[in-house]
Coordinates of C-alpha atoms in Angstrom, one line a residue:
M1 CA -77.0 55.3 103.1
R2 CA -76.6 57.1 99.8
V3 CA -73.1 58.5 99.2
L4 CA -72.1 60.9 96.4
L5 CA -68.3 60.4 96.1
I6 CA -66.5 63.1 94.1
A7 CA -62.9 61.8 93.5
R8 CA -60.3 62.1 90.8
Y9 CA -58.9 58.6 90.5
R10 CA -56.8 58.2 87.4
D11 CA -55.9 54.5 87.3
V12 CA -57.2 51.1 88.4
T13 CA -55.1 51.0 91.5
M14 CA -56.6 54.2 92.8
Q15 CA -60.1 53.1 91.7
R16 CA -59.8 50.0 93.9
K17 CA -61.0 51.8 97.0
V18 CA -64.2 52.7 95.3
D19 CA -64.8 49.1 94.5
Y20 CA -64.3 48.1 98.1
L21 CA -66.7 50.9 99.3
A22 CA -69.3 49.6 96.9
Q23 CA -69.2 46.1 98.4
A24 CA -70.6 47.3 101.7
Q25 CA -74.2 46.1 102.1
D26 CA -75.5 49.4 103.6
I27 CA -74.3 51.8 100.9
E28 CA -75.6 53.1 97.6
L29 CA -72.7 54.8 95.9
C30 CA -72.4 57.3 93.0
H31 CA -68.9 58.1 92.0
I32 CA -68.3 61.3 90.0
L33 CA -65.0 62.0 88.3
P34 CA -63.8 64.5 85.7
A35 CA -64.7 63.5 82.2
H36 CA -61.1 63.9 81.0
Y37 CA -60.0 61.1 83.3
R38 CA -62.2 58.5 81.7
D39 CA -59.5 56.8 79.5
D40 CA -57.5 56.0 82.7
L41 CA -60.3 53.8 84.1
L42 CA -61.6 50.5 83.0
D43 CA -65.2 51.7 82.9
V44 CA -66.6 55.2 83.1
R45 CA -70.2 54.2 83.7
Q46 CA -71.0 51.0 85.5
A47 CA -73.2 49.4 88.1
S48 CA -72.0 46.9 90.7
A49 CA -73.5 43.5 91.0
Q50 CA -75.6 44.7 93.9
G51 CA -76.9 47.6 91.8
R52 CA -75.5 50.2 94.2
Y53 CA -72.6 51.5 92.3
L54 CA -72.8 54.1 89.6
Q55 CA -69.8 55.9 88.1
L56 CA -70.3 59.1 86.1
A57 CA -67.8 61.2 84.1
V58 CA -68.7 64.8 84.4
P59 CA -67.2 67.6 82.2
M60 CA -65.4 70.4 84.0
V61 CA -65.4 74.2 83.4
G62 CA -62.1 76.1 83.8
K63 CA -58.7 74.7 84.0
A64 CA -59.5 71.0 84.5
S65 CA -56.1 70.0 85.6
D66 CA -56.2 72.5 88.5
P67 CA -59.1 72.0 90.9
H68 CA -58.4 75.5 92.4
R69 CA -59.6 76.9 89.0
A70 CA -62.3 74.5 87.8
F71 CA -65.7 73.2 88.7
Y72 CA -68.0 70.4 87.7
R73 CA -70.5 71.4 84.9
T74 CA -73.5 69.1 85.6
L75 CA -73.0 68.4 89.3
T76 CA -76.3 70.1 90.2
F77 CA -78.2 67.7 88.1
H78 CA -76.6 64.6 89.6
L79 CA -76.8 65.9 93.1
R80 CA -80.6 66.6 92.8
R81 CA -81.3 63.3 91.2
F82 CA -79.2 61.1 93.5
R83 CA -80.3 62.8 96.8
P84 CA -77.3 61.8 98.9
D85 CA -77.1 61.4 102.7
I86 CA -73.4 62.0 102.4
I87 CA -71.4 64.2 100.0
H88 CA -67.8 63.1 100.1
A89 CA -65.7 65.4 97.9
E90 CA -62.0 64.5 97.9
E91 CA -61.3 68.2 97.1
E92 CA -59.0 70.6 98.9
P93 CA -60.9 73.2 101.1
D94 CA -59.2 76.1 99.2
S95 CA -60.4 74.9 95.8
L96 CA -63.3 76.2 93.6
S97 CA -64.5 72.6 93.3
A98 CA -64.9 72.4 97.1
L99 CA -66.7 75.7 97.2
Q100 CA -69.1 74.6 94.4
V101 CA -69.9 71.4 96.3
A102 CA -70.5 73.4 99.5
W103 CA -72.9 75.8 97.9
L104 CA -74.8 73.1 96.0
R105 CA -75.2 71.1 99.2
R106 CA -76.7 74.1 100.9
L107 CA -79.1 74.7 98.0
W108 CA -80.2 71.1 97.1
A109 CA -79.1 68.7 99.9
P110 CA -79.0 70.7 103.1
R111 CA -79.5 67.6 105.3
A112 CA -76.6 65.8 103.7
R113 CA -73.3 65.6 105.5
L114 CA -70.4 67.3 103.7
L115 CA -67.0 65.6 103.9
L116 CA -63.9 67.1 102.3
H117 CA -60.3 65.9 102.1
T118 CA -56.9 67.6 102.4
W119 CA -53.3 66.7 101.6
Q120 CA -51.9 70.1 102.6
N121 CA -49.3 69.9 105.3
L122 CA -47.6 73.3 104.6
D123 CA -49.0 76.7 105.3
R124 CA -48.4 78.4 102.0
P125 CA -49.2 82.0 101.2
K126 CA -52.8 82.5 99.9
S127 CA -54.4 85.3 98.1
A128 CA -57.4 87.1 99.6
A129 CA -59.7 85.3 97.2
V130 CA -58.3 81.8 98.1
Q131 CA -58.6 82.7 101.8
W132 CA -62.2 83.6 101.3
V133 CA -62.9 80.4 99.5
M134 CA -61.3 78.4 102.3
H135 CA -63.3 80.3 104.9
Q136 CA -66.5 79.3 103.2
T137 CA -65.7 75.6 102.8
L138 CA -64.4 75.2 106.3
R139 CA -67.6 76.7 107.7
A140 CA -69.6 74.3 105.5
A141 CA -67.7 71.0 106.1
D142 CA -68.9 68.6 108.7
L143 CA -65.6 66.6 108.6
I144 CA -62.3 66.7 106.7
F145 CA -60.3 63.6 106.0
C146 CA -56.6 64.4 106.4
A147 CA -53.7 62.6 104.7
N148 CA -51.3 63.0 107.7
S149 CA -51.0 64.5 111.2
E150 CA -49.4 67.7 109.9
A151 CA -52.6 68.4 107.8
V152 CA -54.7 68.0 111.0
A153 CA -52.5 70.6 112.8
L154 CA -52.8 73.0 109.9
L155 CA -56.6 72.8 109.8
R156 CA -56.6 73.6 113.5
R157 CA -54.5 76.7 112.8
Y158 CA -57.2 77.6 110.3
S159 CA -59.8 77.3 113.1
F160 CA -61.5 74.2 111.8
N161 CA -63.1 72.5 114.8
G162 CA -64.8 69.6 113.1
A163 CA -63.6 66.0 113.0
T164 CA -60.3 65.4 111.2
P165 CA -59.7 61.6 110.8
I166 CA -56.3 60.7 109.3
V167 CA -57.3 58.6 106.3
P168 CA -55.4 59.3 103.1
A169 CA -57.5 59.6 99.9
I170 CA -55.4 56.9 98.2
G171 CA -53.3 54.0 99.4
V172 CA -51.8 50.9 98.0
D173 CA -53.5 48.4 95.8
T174 CA -52.3 45.2 97.4
E175 CA -53.8 43.1 94.6
I176 CA -51.0 44.5 92.4
F177 CA -48.3 45.4 94.9
H178 CA -47.8 42.2 96.9
P179 CA -44.8 40.3 98.3
C180 CA -42.2 39.2 95.8
P181 CA -42.4 35.5 95.0
E182 CA -39.1 34.8 96.9
E183 CA -36.4 36.8 98.6
H184 CA -34.6 38.6 95.9
S185 CA -30.9 38.3 95.7
V186 CA -28.4 40.8 94.4
R187 CA -28.9 41.3 90.7
G188 CA -28.4 43.8 87.9
E189 CA -30.3 44.0 84.7
G190 CA -27.7 43.3 82.0
D191 CA -24.9 43.0 84.5
R192 CA -22.1 40.5 84.0
Q193 CA -21.5 40.5 87.8
P194 CA -24.0 40.6 90.6
S195 CA -25.0 44.0 91.8
Y196 CA -27.1 45.6 94.5
V197 CA -29.9 47.5 92.8
I198 CA -31.3 50.7 94.5
G199 CA -34.6 51.9 93.1
F200 CA -36.4 55.2 92.9
V201 CA -40.0 55.6 91.7
G202 CA -41.5 59.0 91.2
R203 CA -41.4 62.3 89.3
L204 CA -38.0 63.6 88.2
V205 CA -38.4 67.0 89.8
P206 CA -36.2 68.9 92.3
E207 CA -38.3 68.3 95.4
K208 CA -37.8 64.5 95.1
G209 CA -34.1 64.9 95.9
I210 CA -32.8 62.7 93.2
D211 CA -29.6 64.7 93.0
I212 CA -29.0 63.7 96.6
L213 CA -29.6 60.1 95.7
L214 CA -27.1 60.2 92.8
R215 CA -24.4 61.7 95.2
A216 CA -25.1 59.0 97.7
V217 CA -24.8 56.3 95.1
A218 CA -21.5 57.8 93.9
A219 CA -20.2 57.7 97.5
L220 CA -20.8 54.0 97.6
Q221 CA -18.7 53.2 94.5
G222 CA -15.5 51.6 95.7
S223 CA -16.9 50.9 99.1
D224 CA -16.3 47.6 100.9
L225 CA -19.8 46.3 100.0
A226 CA -19.9 42.7 98.7
H227 CA -21.1 43.9 95.3
P228 CA -21.2 47.1 93.2
V229 CA -24.3 49.4 93.4
R230 CA -26.6 50.3 90.6
L231 CA -29.4 52.8 90.6
H232 CA -32.7 52.4 88.6
L233 CA -34.9 55.5 88.3
V234 CA -38.5 54.8 87.4
G235 CA -40.5 57.9 86.2
E236 CA -40.2 61.0 84.1
G237 CA -39.9 64.7 84.5
P238 CA -38.2 67.9 83.6
L239 CA -35.1 67.2 85.5
R240 CA -34.1 64.1 83.5
S241 CA -31.3 65.7 81.3
E242 CA -29.9 67.6 84.3
L243 CA -29.8 64.3 86.3
Q244 CA -28.1 62.5 83.4
A245 CA -25.5 65.2 83.3
L246 CA -24.9 65.0 87.1
A247 CA -24.5 61.2 86.8
M248 CA -21.8 61.8 84.1
Q249 CA -20.1 64.4 86.3
L250 CA -20.1 62.0 89.3
A251 CA -18.6 59.2 87.0
I252 CA -21.6 56.9 87.7
A253 CA -23.4 57.2 84.4
D254 CA -22.8 53.5 83.6
R255 CA -24.3 52.6 87.0
V256 CA -27.6 54.6 86.6
E257 CA -30.5 53.6 84.4
F258 CA -33.4 55.9 83.5
L259 CA -36.3 53.5 83.0
G260 CA -39.0 56.1 82.2
P261 CA -42.7 55.9 83.2
R262 CA -44.3 52.5 83.8
T263 CA -47.8 51.2 84.6
P264 CA -48.6 50.1 88.1
A265 CA -48.2 46.4 87.2
Q266 CA -44.8 47.1 85.6
I267 CA -43.7 49.1 88.7
A268 CA -44.7 46.2 90.9
D269 CA -42.5 43.8 88.8
L270 CA -39.6 46.3 88.9
L271 CA -39.9 46.7 92.7
C272 CA -39.1 43.0 93.0
S273 CA -35.8 43.6 91.3
F274 CA -34.7 46.2 93.8
D275 CA -32.8 45.5 97.0
L276 CA -34.1 48.8 98.5
V277 CA -36.1 51.8 97.5
A278 CA -35.0 55.3 98.4
L279 CA -37.1 58.5 98.5
P280 CA -34.9 61.5 99.6
S281 CA -37.5 64.2 99.2
R282 CA -36.7 67.7 100.2
T283 CA -39.0 70.4 101.5
T284 CA -39.5 73.6 99.5
P285 CA -41.2 76.8 100.4
V286 CA -44.4 75.6 98.8
W287 CA -44.3 71.8 99.2
K288 CA -43.2 68.9 101.4
E289 CA -43.9 65.2 101.1
Q290 CA -47.5 64.5 101.9
L291 CA -47.5 60.7 101.8
G292 CA -44.7 59.0 99.9
R293 CA -46.8 56.5 97.9
A294 CA -43.7 55.0 96.2
L295 CA -42.4 54.0 99.6
L296 CA -45.7 52.3 100.5
E297 CA -45.8 50.4 97.3
A298 CA -42.3 49.1 97.9
M299 CA -43.2 48.2 101.5
A300 CA -46.2 46.3 100.2
C301 CA -43.9 44.3 98.0
G302 CA -41.6 43.6 100.9
V303 CA -38.8 45.8 99.6
P304 CA -36.9 47.7 102.4
V305 CA -37.2 51.5 102.2
I306 CA -35.2 54.6 103.1
G307 CA -36.8 58.0 103.2
S308 CA -35.9 61.5 104.2
D309 CA -37.5 63.3 107.1
S310 CA -39.5 65.6 104.8
G311 CA -43.1 66.0 105.7
A312 CA -45.1 62.9 106.3
I313 CA -42.4 60.3 105.4
P314 CA -41.4 59.5 109.0
E315 CA -45.1 59.2 110.0
V316 CA -45.8 56.9 107.0
V317 CA -42.8 54.7 107.3
G318 CA -42.8 54.3 111.1
D319 CA -40.4 51.6 112.3
A320 CA -40.7 49.8 108.9
G321 CA -37.8 51.6 107.3
L322 CA -34.8 53.9 107.8
I323 CA -35.1 57.8 108.0
V324 CA -32.3 60.2 107.1
P325 CA -32.1 64.0 107.3
E326 CA -33.3 65.6 104.1
G327 CA -30.5 66.9 101.8
D328 CA -27.8 64.8 103.5
A329 CA -26.2 62.6 100.9
A330 CA -23.6 61.2 103.3
A331 CA -26.3 60.1 105.8
L332 CA -28.3 58.5 102.9
A333 CA -25.1 56.7 101.7
D334 CA -24.5 55.4 105.2
A335 CA -28.1 54.2 105.5
M336 CA -28.0 52.4 102.1
A337 CA -24.7 50.7 103.1
R338 CA -26.1 49.6 106.4
L339 CA -29.1 48.0 104.6
L340 CA -27.1 46.4 101.8
S341 CA -24.6 44.9 104.2
S342 CA -27.2 43.3 106.4
P343 CA -29.6 40.7 105.0
E344 CA -31.1 40.3 108.4
L345 CA -32.1 43.9 108.6
R346 CA -33.5 43.8 105.1
R347 CA -35.6 40.8 106.0
E348 CA -36.9 42.4 109.2
L349 CA -37.8 45.7 107.4
S350 CA -39.4 43.7 104.6
R351 CA -41.7 42.0 107.2
R352 CA -42.5 45.2 109.0
G353 CA -43.2 47.1 105.8
R354 CA -45.8 44.7 104.5
A355 CA -47.5 44.5 107.8
R356 CA -47.7 48.3 108.1
V357 CA -49.2 48.7 104.7
E358 CA -51.8 46.0 105.4
M359 CA -52.7 47.6 108.7
H360 CA -52.8 51.2 107.7
Y361 CA -52.5 52.0 104.0
S362 CA -54.0 49.3 101.8
Q363 CA -56.9 50.4 99.7
R364 CA -59.1 47.8 101.4
R365 CA -58.1 49.2 104.8
L366 CA -58.7 52.8 103.7
A367 CA -62.2 51.8 102.4
E368 CA -63.0 50.2 105.8
Q369 CA -61.9 53.3 107.7
T370 CA -63.9 55.5 105.3
L371 CA -67.0 53.4 105.7
A372 CA -66.7 53.6 109.5
V373 CA -66.6 57.4 109.2
Y374 CA -69.7 57.4 107.0
R375 CA -71.6 55.4 109.5
Q376 CA -70.4 57.6 112.4
V377 CA -71.5 60.9 110.8
L378 CA -75.0 59.6 110.2
V379 CA -75.6 58.6 113.8

């Protein structure tokens, strides 16, 4: 089968799924990505050892960072030359990119199956133009991969009756995020005394609930835990100065470290220095958590996790972590204290977390599920 995959993978860990897809003996794969992403991948144009894997960087017209307002400039040429059996566009159904793919399929590859993808799990207001785009793409799509069960329910509300397998577009690269060499003990970078280290990985933006995390950490200061608590924040964003001010206000500035953005390999190393990872995301009128990739990466490393009940977090974590109500700093503090005071619970959640990632969310597993769908739609 010949598969034209249109996917915006920015780094090597996201690219890994494409590598696994290309290893299948019954696939000839052409991967198209935006040209402005090329510096984030090892190779922009390459063929696999089997000669079935071609990767092409294609320029975009419009606002390249926003798929709702951009399309691929030379996609017609590549589609006509490759002649796919399947066009798998990891584009949202309400985007111009998806509309472009749907129209080109109808013109130049009418027998090809069209597969789209959606992360959207919140019914946001849409303009008449966006509603029209979505109506066109939903009519054209044979199947839409969904990141979570809420996305499936939303597509049904939009009257899409095709198949909607739950297969997130990206998962965890378990070649980078793997169990820590040995059970990590309490520690603190630069500490003179042992500390429990709580980690956060992600954008420093309001919807990630980092202010809630700071308040929860403040509530643990002076508690009866065996060791003091530190918080390490990995990532960058517009909220940094505000969060630093809040840490000062809560009198925990000396217990909070802002580590800035890191590469995936560096994040994996840092995860092994954390006793737990927390993601207290909060729902907004236009967004709620669609996956919680930071939690999955921690779980892959065997680090216990705590998440809020925003969006897909409970579905993703399952019984491999603790869930607290979003926006509830007291509940988050209680959950962190429970984990930090119980080595047995941390070990059990560590085991469950790694197993859950391998079973459902590793890049290899997602590639296997994607291949199974490819074969099914061609029957």
